[in-house]
Short mmCIF file of C-alpha atoms in Angstrom, two decimals:
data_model
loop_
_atom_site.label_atom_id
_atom_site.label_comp_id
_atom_site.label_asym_id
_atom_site.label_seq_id
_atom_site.Cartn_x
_atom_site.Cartn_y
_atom_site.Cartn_z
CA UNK A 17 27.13 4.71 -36.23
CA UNK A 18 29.71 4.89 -39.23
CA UNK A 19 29.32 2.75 -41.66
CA UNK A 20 31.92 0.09 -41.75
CA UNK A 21 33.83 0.10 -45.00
CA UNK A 22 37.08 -1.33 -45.67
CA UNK A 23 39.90 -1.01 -48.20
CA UNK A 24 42.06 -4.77 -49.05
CA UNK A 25 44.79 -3.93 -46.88
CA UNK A 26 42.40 -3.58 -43.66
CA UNK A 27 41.25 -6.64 -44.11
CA UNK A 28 43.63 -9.35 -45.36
CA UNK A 29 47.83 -9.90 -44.72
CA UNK A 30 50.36 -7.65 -46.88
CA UNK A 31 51.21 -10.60 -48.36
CA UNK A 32 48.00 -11.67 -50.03
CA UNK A 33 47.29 -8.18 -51.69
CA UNK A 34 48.12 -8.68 -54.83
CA UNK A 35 46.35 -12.38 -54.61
CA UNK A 36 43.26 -10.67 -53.24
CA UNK A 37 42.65 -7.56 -55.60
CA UNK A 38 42.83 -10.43 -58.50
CA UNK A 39 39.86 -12.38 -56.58
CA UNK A 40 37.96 -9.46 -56.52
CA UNK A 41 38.25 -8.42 -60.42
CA UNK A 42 37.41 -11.93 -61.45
CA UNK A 43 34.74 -11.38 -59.39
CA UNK A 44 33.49 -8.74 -61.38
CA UNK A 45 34.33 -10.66 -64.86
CA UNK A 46 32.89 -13.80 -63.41
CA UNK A 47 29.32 -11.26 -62.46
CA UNK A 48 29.52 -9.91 -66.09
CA UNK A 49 29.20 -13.29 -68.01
CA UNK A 50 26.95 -15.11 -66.29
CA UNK A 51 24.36 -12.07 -65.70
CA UNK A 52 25.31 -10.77 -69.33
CA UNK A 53 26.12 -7.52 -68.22
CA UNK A 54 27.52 -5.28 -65.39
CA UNK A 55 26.52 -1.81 -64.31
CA UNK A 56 27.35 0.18 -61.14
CA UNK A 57 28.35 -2.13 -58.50
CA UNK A 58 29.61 -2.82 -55.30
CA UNK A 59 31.64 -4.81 -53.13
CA UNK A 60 31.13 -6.64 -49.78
CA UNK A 61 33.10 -9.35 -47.65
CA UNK A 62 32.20 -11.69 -44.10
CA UNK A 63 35.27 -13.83 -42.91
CA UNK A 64 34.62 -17.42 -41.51
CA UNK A 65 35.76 -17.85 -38.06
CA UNK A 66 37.34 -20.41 -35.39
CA UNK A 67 36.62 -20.98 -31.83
CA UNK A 68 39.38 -21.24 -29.56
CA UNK A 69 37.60 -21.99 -26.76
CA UNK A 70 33.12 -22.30 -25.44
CA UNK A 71 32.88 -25.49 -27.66
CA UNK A 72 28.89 -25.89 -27.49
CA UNK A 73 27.64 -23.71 -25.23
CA UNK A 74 26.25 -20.66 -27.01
CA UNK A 75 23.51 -22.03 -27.21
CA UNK A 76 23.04 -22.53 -23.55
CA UNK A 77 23.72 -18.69 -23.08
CA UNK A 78 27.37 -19.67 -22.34
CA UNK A 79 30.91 -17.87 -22.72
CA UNK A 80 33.09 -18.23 -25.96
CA UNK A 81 36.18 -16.89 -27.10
CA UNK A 82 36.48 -16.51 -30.68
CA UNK A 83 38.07 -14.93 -33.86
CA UNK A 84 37.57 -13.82 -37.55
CA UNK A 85 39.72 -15.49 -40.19
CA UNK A 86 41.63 -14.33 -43.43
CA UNK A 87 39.20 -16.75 -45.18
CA UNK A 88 36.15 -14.99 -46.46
CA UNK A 89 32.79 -15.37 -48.89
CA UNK A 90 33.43 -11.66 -51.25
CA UNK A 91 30.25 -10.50 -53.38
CA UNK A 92 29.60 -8.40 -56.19
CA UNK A 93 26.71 -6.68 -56.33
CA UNK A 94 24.17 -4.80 -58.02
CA UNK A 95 20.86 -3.17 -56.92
CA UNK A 96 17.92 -3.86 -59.21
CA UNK A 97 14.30 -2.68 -59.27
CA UNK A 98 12.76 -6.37 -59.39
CA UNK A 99 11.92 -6.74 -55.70
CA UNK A 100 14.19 -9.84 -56.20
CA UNK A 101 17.38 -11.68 -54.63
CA UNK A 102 19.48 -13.09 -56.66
CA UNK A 103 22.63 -14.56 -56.11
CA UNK A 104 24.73 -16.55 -57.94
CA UNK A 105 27.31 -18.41 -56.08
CA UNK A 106 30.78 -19.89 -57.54
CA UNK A 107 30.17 -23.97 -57.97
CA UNK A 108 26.96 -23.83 -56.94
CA UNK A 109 23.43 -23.13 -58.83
CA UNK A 110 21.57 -19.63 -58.50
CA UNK A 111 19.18 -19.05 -55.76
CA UNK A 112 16.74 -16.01 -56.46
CA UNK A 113 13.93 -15.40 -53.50
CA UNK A 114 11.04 -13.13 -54.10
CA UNK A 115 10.97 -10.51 -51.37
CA UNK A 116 6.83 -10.33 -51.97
CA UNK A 117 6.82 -13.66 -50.40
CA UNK A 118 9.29 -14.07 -47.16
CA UNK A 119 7.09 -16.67 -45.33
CA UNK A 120 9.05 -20.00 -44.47
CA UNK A 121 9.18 -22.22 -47.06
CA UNK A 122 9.71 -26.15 -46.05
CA UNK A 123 10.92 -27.12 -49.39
CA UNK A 124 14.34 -24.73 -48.70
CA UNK A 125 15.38 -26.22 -45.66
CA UNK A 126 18.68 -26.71 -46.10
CA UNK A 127 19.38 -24.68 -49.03
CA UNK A 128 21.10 -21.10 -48.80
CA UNK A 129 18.04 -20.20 -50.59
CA UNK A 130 16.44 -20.58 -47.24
CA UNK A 131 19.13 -18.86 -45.49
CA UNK A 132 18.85 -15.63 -48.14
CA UNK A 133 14.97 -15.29 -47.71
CA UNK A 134 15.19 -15.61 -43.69
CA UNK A 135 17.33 -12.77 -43.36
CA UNK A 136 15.67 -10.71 -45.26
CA UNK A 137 12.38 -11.52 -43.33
CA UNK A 138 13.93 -10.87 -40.39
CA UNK A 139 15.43 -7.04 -41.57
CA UNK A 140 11.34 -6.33 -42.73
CA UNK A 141 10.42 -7.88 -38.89
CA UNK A 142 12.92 -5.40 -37.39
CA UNK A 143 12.02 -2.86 -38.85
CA UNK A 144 14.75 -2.19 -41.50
CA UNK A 145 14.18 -1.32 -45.00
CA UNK A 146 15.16 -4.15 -47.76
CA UNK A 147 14.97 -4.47 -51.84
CA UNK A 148 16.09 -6.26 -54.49
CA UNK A 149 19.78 -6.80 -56.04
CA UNK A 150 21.99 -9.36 -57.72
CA UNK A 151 25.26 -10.55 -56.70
CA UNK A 152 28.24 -13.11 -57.79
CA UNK A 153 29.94 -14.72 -54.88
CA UNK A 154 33.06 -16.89 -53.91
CA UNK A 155 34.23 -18.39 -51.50
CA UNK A 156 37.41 -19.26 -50.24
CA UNK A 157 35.47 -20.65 -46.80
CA UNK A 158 36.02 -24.64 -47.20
CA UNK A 159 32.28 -25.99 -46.90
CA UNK A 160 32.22 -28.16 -43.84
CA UNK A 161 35.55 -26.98 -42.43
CA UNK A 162 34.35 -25.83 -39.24
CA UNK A 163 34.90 -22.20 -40.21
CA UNK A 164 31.51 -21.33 -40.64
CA UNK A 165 30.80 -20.72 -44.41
CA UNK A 166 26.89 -20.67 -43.86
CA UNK A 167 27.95 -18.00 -41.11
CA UNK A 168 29.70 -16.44 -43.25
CA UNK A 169 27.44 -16.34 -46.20
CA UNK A 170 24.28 -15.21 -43.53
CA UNK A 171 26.45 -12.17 -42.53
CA UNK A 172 27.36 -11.42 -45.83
CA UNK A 173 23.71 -10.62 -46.97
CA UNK A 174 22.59 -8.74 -44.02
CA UNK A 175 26.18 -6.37 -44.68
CA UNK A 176 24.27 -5.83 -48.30
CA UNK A 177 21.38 -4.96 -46.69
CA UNK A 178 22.65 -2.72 -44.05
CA UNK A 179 24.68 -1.38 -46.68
CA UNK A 180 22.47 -1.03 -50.12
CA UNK A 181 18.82 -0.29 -48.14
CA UNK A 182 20.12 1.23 -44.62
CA UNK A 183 22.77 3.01 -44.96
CA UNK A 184 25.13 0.75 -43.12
CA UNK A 185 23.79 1.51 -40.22
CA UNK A 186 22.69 -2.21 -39.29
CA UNK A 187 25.14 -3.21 -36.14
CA UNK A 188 27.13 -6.16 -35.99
CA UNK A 189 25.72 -8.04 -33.79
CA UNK A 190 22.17 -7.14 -35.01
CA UNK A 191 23.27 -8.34 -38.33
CA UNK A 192 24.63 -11.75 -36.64
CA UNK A 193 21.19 -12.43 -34.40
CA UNK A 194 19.69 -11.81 -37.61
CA UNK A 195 21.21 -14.34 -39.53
CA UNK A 196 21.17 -16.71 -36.79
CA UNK A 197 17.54 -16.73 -36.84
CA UNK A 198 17.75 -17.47 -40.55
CA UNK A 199 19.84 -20.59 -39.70
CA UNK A 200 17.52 -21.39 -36.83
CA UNK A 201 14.27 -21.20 -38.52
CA UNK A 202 14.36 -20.79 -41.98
CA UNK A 203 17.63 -23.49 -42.67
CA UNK A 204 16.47 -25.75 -39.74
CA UNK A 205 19.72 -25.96 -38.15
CA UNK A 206 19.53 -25.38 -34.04
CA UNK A 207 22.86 -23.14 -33.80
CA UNK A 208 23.40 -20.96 -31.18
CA UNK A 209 25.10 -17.50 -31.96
CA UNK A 210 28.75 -17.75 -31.53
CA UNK A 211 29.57 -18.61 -35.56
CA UNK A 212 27.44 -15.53 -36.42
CA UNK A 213 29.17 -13.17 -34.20
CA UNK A 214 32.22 -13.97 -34.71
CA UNK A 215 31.82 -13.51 -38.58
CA UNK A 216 30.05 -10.04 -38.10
CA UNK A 217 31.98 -8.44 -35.26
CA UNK A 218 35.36 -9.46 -35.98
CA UNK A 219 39.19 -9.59 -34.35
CA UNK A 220 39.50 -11.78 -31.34
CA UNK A 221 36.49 -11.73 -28.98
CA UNK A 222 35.26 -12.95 -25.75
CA UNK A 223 31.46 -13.26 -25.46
CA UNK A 224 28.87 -14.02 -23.01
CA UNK A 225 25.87 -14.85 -24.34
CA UNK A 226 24.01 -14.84 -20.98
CA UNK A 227 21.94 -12.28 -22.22
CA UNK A 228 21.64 -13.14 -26.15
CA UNK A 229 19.74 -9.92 -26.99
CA UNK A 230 22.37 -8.37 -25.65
CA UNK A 231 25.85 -10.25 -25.67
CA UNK A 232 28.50 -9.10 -23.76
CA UNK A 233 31.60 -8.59 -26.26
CA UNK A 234 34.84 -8.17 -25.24
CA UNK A 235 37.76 -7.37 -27.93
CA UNK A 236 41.40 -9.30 -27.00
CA UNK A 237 44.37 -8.49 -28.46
CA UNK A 238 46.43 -11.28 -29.35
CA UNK A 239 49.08 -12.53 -31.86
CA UNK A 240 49.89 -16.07 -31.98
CA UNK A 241 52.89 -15.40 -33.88
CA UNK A 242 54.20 -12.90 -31.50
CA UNK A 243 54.02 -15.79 -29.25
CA UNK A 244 56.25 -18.15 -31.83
CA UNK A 245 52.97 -20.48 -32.77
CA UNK A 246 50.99 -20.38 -35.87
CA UNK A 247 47.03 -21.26 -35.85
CA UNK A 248 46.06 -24.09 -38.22
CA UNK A 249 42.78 -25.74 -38.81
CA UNK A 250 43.08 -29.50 -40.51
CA UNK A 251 40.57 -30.69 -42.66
CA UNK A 252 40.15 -34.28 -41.95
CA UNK A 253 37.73 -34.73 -44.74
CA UNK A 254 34.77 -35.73 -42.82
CA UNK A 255 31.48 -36.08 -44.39
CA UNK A 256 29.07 -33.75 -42.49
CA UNK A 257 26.01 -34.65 -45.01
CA UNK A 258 23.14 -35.92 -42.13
CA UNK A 259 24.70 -35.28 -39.04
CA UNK A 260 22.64 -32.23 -38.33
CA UNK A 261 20.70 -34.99 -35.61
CA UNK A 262 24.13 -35.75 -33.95
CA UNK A 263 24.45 -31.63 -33.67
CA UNK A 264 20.90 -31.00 -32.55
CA UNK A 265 21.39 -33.79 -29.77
CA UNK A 266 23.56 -31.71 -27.92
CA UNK A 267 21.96 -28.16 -27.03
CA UNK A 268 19.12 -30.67 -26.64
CA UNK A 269 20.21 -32.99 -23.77
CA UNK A 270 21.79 -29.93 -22.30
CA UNK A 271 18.28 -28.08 -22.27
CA UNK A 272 16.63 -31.51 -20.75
CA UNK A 273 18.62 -30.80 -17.92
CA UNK A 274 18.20 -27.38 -17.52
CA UNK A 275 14.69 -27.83 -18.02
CA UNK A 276 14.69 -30.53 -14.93
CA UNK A 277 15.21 -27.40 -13.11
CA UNK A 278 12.67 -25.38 -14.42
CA UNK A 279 15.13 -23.38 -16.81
CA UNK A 280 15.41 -22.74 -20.41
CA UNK A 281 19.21 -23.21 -20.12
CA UNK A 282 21.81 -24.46 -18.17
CA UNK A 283 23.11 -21.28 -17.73
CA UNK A 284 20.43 -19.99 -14.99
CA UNK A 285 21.31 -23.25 -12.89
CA UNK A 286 24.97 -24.31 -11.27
CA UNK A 287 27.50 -27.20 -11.72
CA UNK A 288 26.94 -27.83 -7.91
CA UNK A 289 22.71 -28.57 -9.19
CA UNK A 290 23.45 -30.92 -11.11
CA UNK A 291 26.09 -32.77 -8.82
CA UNK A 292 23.52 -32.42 -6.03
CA UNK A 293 21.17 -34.21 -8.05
CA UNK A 294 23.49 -36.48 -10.57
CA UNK A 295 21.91 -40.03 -9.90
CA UNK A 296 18.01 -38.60 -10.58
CA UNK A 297 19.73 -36.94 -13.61
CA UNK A 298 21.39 -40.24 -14.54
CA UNK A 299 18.55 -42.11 -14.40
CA UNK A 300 15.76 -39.83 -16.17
CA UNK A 301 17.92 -38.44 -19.02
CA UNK A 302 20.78 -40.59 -19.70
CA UNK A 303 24.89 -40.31 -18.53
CA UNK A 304 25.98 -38.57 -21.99
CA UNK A 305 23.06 -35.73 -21.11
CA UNK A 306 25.03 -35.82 -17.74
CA UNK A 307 28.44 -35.01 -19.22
CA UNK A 308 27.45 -32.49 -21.75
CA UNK A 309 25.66 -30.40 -19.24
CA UNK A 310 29.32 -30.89 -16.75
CA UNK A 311 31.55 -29.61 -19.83
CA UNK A 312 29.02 -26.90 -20.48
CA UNK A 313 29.97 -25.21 -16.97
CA UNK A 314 33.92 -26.40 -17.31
CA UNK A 315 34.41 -25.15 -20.37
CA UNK A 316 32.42 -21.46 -19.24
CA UNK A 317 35.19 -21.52 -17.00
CA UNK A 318 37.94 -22.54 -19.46
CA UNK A 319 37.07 -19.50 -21.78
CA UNK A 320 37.83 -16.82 -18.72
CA UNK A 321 41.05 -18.81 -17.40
CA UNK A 322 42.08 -18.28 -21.45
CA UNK A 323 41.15 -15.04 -21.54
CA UNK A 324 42.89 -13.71 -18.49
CA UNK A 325 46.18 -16.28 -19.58
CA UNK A 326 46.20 -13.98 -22.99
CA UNK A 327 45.37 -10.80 -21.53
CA UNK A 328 48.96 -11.67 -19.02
CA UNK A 329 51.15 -12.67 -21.57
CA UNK A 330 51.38 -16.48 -20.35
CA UNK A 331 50.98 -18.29 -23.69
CA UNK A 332 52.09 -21.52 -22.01
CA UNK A 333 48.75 -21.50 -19.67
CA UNK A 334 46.16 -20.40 -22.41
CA UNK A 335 47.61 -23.58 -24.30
CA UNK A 336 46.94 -25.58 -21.49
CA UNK A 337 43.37 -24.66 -21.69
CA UNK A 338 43.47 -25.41 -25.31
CA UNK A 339 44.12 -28.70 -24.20
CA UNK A 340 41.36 -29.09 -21.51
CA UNK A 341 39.23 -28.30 -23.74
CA UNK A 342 40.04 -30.61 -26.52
CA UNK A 343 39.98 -33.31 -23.70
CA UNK A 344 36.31 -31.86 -22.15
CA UNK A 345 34.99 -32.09 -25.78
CA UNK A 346 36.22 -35.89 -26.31
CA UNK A 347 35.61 -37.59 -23.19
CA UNK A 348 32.40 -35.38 -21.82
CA UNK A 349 30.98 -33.60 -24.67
CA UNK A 350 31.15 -36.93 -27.01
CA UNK A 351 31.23 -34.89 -30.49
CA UNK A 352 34.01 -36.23 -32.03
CA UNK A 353 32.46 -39.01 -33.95
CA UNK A 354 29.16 -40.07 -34.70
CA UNK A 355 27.54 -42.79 -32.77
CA UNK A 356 25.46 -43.39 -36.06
CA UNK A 357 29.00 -44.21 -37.82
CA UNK A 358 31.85 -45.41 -35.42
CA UNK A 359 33.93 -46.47 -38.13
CA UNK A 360 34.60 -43.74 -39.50
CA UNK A 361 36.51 -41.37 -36.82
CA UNK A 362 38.54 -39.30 -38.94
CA UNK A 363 38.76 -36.57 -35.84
CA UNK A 364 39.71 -38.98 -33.81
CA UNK A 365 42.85 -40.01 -36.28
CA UNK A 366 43.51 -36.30 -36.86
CA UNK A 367 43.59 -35.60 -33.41
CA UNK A 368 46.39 -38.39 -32.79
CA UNK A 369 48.83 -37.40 -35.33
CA UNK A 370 48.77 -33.88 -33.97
CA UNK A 371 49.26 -34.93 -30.98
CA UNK A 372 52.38 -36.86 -32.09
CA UNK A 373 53.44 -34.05 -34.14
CA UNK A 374 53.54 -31.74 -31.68
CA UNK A 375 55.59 -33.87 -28.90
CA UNK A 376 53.95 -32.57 -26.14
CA UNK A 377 54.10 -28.75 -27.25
CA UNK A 378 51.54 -26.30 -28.40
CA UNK A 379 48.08 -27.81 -28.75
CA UNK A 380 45.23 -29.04 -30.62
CA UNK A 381 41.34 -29.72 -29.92
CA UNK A 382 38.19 -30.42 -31.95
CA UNK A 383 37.08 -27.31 -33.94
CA UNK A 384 33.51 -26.37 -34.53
CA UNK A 385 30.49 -28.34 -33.70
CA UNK A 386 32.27 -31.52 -34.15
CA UNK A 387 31.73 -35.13 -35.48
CA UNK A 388 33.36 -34.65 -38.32
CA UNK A 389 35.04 -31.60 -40.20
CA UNK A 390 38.43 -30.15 -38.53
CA UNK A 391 40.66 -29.93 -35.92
CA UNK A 392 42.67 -26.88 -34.34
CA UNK A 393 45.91 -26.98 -33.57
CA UNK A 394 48.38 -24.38 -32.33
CA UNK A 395 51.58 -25.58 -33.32
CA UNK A 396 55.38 -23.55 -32.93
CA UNK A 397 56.64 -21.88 -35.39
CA UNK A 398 59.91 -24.08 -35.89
CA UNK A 399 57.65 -27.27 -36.32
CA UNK A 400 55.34 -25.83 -38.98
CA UNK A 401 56.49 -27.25 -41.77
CA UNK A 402 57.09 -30.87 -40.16
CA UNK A 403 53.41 -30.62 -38.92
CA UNK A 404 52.09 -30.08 -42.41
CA UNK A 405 54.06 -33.03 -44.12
CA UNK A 406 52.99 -35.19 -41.61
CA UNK A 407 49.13 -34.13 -41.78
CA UNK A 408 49.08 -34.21 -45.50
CA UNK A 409 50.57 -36.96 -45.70
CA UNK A 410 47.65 -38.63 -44.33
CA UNK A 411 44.92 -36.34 -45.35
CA UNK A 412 46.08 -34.73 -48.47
CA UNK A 413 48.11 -31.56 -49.41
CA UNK A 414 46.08 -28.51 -48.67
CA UNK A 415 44.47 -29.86 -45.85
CA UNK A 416 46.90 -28.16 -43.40
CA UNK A 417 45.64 -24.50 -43.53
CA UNK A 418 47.56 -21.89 -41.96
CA UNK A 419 45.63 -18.68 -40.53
CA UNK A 420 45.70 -15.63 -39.93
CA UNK A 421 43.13 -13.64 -37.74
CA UNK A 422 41.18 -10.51 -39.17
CA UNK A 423 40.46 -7.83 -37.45
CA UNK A 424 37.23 -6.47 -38.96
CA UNK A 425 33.82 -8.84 -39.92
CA UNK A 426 31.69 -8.65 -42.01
CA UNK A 427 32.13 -5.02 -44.36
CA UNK A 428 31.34 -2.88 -47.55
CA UNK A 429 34.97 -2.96 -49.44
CA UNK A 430 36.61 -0.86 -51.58
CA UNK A 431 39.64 -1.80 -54.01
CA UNK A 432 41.16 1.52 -54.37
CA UNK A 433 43.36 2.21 -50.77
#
């Protein structure tokens, strides 16, 4: 396998160049004065990334269809002999993680700390050779957008070390089943494997996770503004701080039912089970455990009715399943506000000025796991600008963000082209 290294103009629009190659030599300044010094280095990149479609059902083994963004977490870094680490990321304090000790440690849930030391456990488990090295970070992935920064971040230190200790010969989707079981059981957050692929592999991709060792991938060319639409995410300004019980709740209550059936996950059972058997599922796990487990199995079938609509050309149908499965995700899924705080329904208020922004054309639907964060919206070209003014207006300025897709995940980067 080649090892995947990119120059700035494979990676991010013509247009940010300029914009970009700056980022990355403050980088470098920024690595020199807070580490005192700077010696041979190098430079590595993962992109967050947006669902389009398979809201909540990775981890039930479903389908997704998903993409890389022009947002990404960049490092500097530097190999040292210390059998440390260390990273240091913009706005945030150092974490440093002894690789001597790579046990679970309770104290980091949580913490990227946590996140650093379970991927590198995981490259020792499989097998792969790992060391130490320090590295400056930013980020340009909006914490709690829905774009995945600690999916980002995860990929972006199993890159390093497929790059620095393996010769880049780590795949992507070995590097994103990695650092999902960092998030799993070293961060304590129950994610399935969708965020982590998408940030790795890169581009537009269908997956099926019905096999997670070994995901089916399927690259789809696309380009939204070939179609006259541009992609935006919204930033509704949510506070995601203790909602990780409102996330867990769902793969959970899916796997209640599956496990009715003597299954790990819905996936090895049917719709037509569960409608066989709806009032004994009604009664012994609840009606919301009900309607998660129906959208699971919609919204498998959503993702191929997209897929085929882009691989045909017909914008105007993959939109409409943009739309189903904004409306699955409200009225079955349930994750656009937290039961724990029905006030406060930001989504829910996001949702209905896109809506009215739009007029009935393009689309919009909850991004990400939901309950509070961002919405998606797919809005024409010639009603861009009116679409910002009127979410900003609400939310803020900069909380419209316009996107572009990447083609390439997580990578070793060079500056000179």
């Amino acid at each position: 396998m080649k090892p995947r290294i990119s120059t700035l103009k494979d990676i991010y629009p013509d247009s940010q160049a300029e914009q970009q190659a700056a980022r990355y030599k403050k980088a470098v300044a920024d690595f020199a004065e807070y580490f005192g010094s700077i010696g041979e280095h190098r430079f590595f990149s993962a992109p967050g990334r947006t669902e389009i479609c398979g809201n909540h059902t990775d981890h039930n083994c479903g389908k997704v269809f998903a993409a890389s963004v022009s947002l990404d977490v960049i490092a500097v870094v530097e190999l040292t002999d210390d059998n440390k680490i260390t990273i240091k990321s913009e706005g945030f304090p150092e974490d440093s993680i002894s690789l001597d000790s790579l046990d679970v440690v309770p104290e980091e849930k949580n913490t990227s700390a946590s996140l650093i030391r379970g991927v590198a456990s995981k490259f020792k488990q499989e097998g792969y050779t790992i060391g130490g090295f320090r590295a400056y970070t930013t980020s340009n992935v909006m914490k709690g957008s829905g774009l995945s920064s600690s999916a980002a971040f995860e990929v972006l230190v199993g890159t390093i070390l497929s790059h620095l200790f393996n010769g880049g010969q780590v795949s992507p989707v070995k590097i994103a089943q990695i650092s999902q079981y960092a998030e799993n059981v070293y961060f304590g957050k129950p994610s399935g494997l969708m965020d982590q692929m998408a940030s790795s592999v890169g581009g537009f991709i269908a997956i099926d996770f019905k096999d997670t060792a070994n995901p089916v991938i399927e690259p789809i060319p696309a380009d939204f503004e070939k179609f006259g639409h541009a992609l935006c995410i919204v930033d509704a300004k949510g506070d995601h701080a203790d909602l990780t019980d409102e996330y867990a709740s769902i793969p959970t209550e899916m796997k209640k039912i599956a496990e009715y059936f003597g299954c790990k996950h819905l996936r090895e059972i049917s719709k037509a089970d569960i409608m066989l058997n709806i009032n004994t599922l009604r009664n012994q796990f609840g009606d919301r455990a009900v309607l998660r487990s129906i959208h699971f199995f919609d919204e498998n079938e959503r993702v191929d009715k997209l897929v085929h609509a882009l691989k045909a050309g017909d914008f105007a149908a993959f939109l409409g399943s943009v739309k189903e499965s904004g409306d699955s995700s409200f009225k079955y899924l349930q994750n656009i506000y937290a039961n724990t705080d029905v006030p406060h329904q930001c989504l829910s208020i996001a949702l209905n000025i896109a809506e009215n922004s739009l007029h009935r054309k393009g689309a919009c639907r909850v991004h990400g796991g939901g309950f509070a964060g961002t919405i998606q919206a797919f809005v024409p070209l010639d009603d861009l600008q009116q679409f910002k003014m009127n979410i900003e207006k609400v939310f803020g300025a900069g909380s419209c963000h316009v996107l572009s897709v990447r083609p390439i995940g997580g990578t070793e980067v060079v500056l000179n082209s």
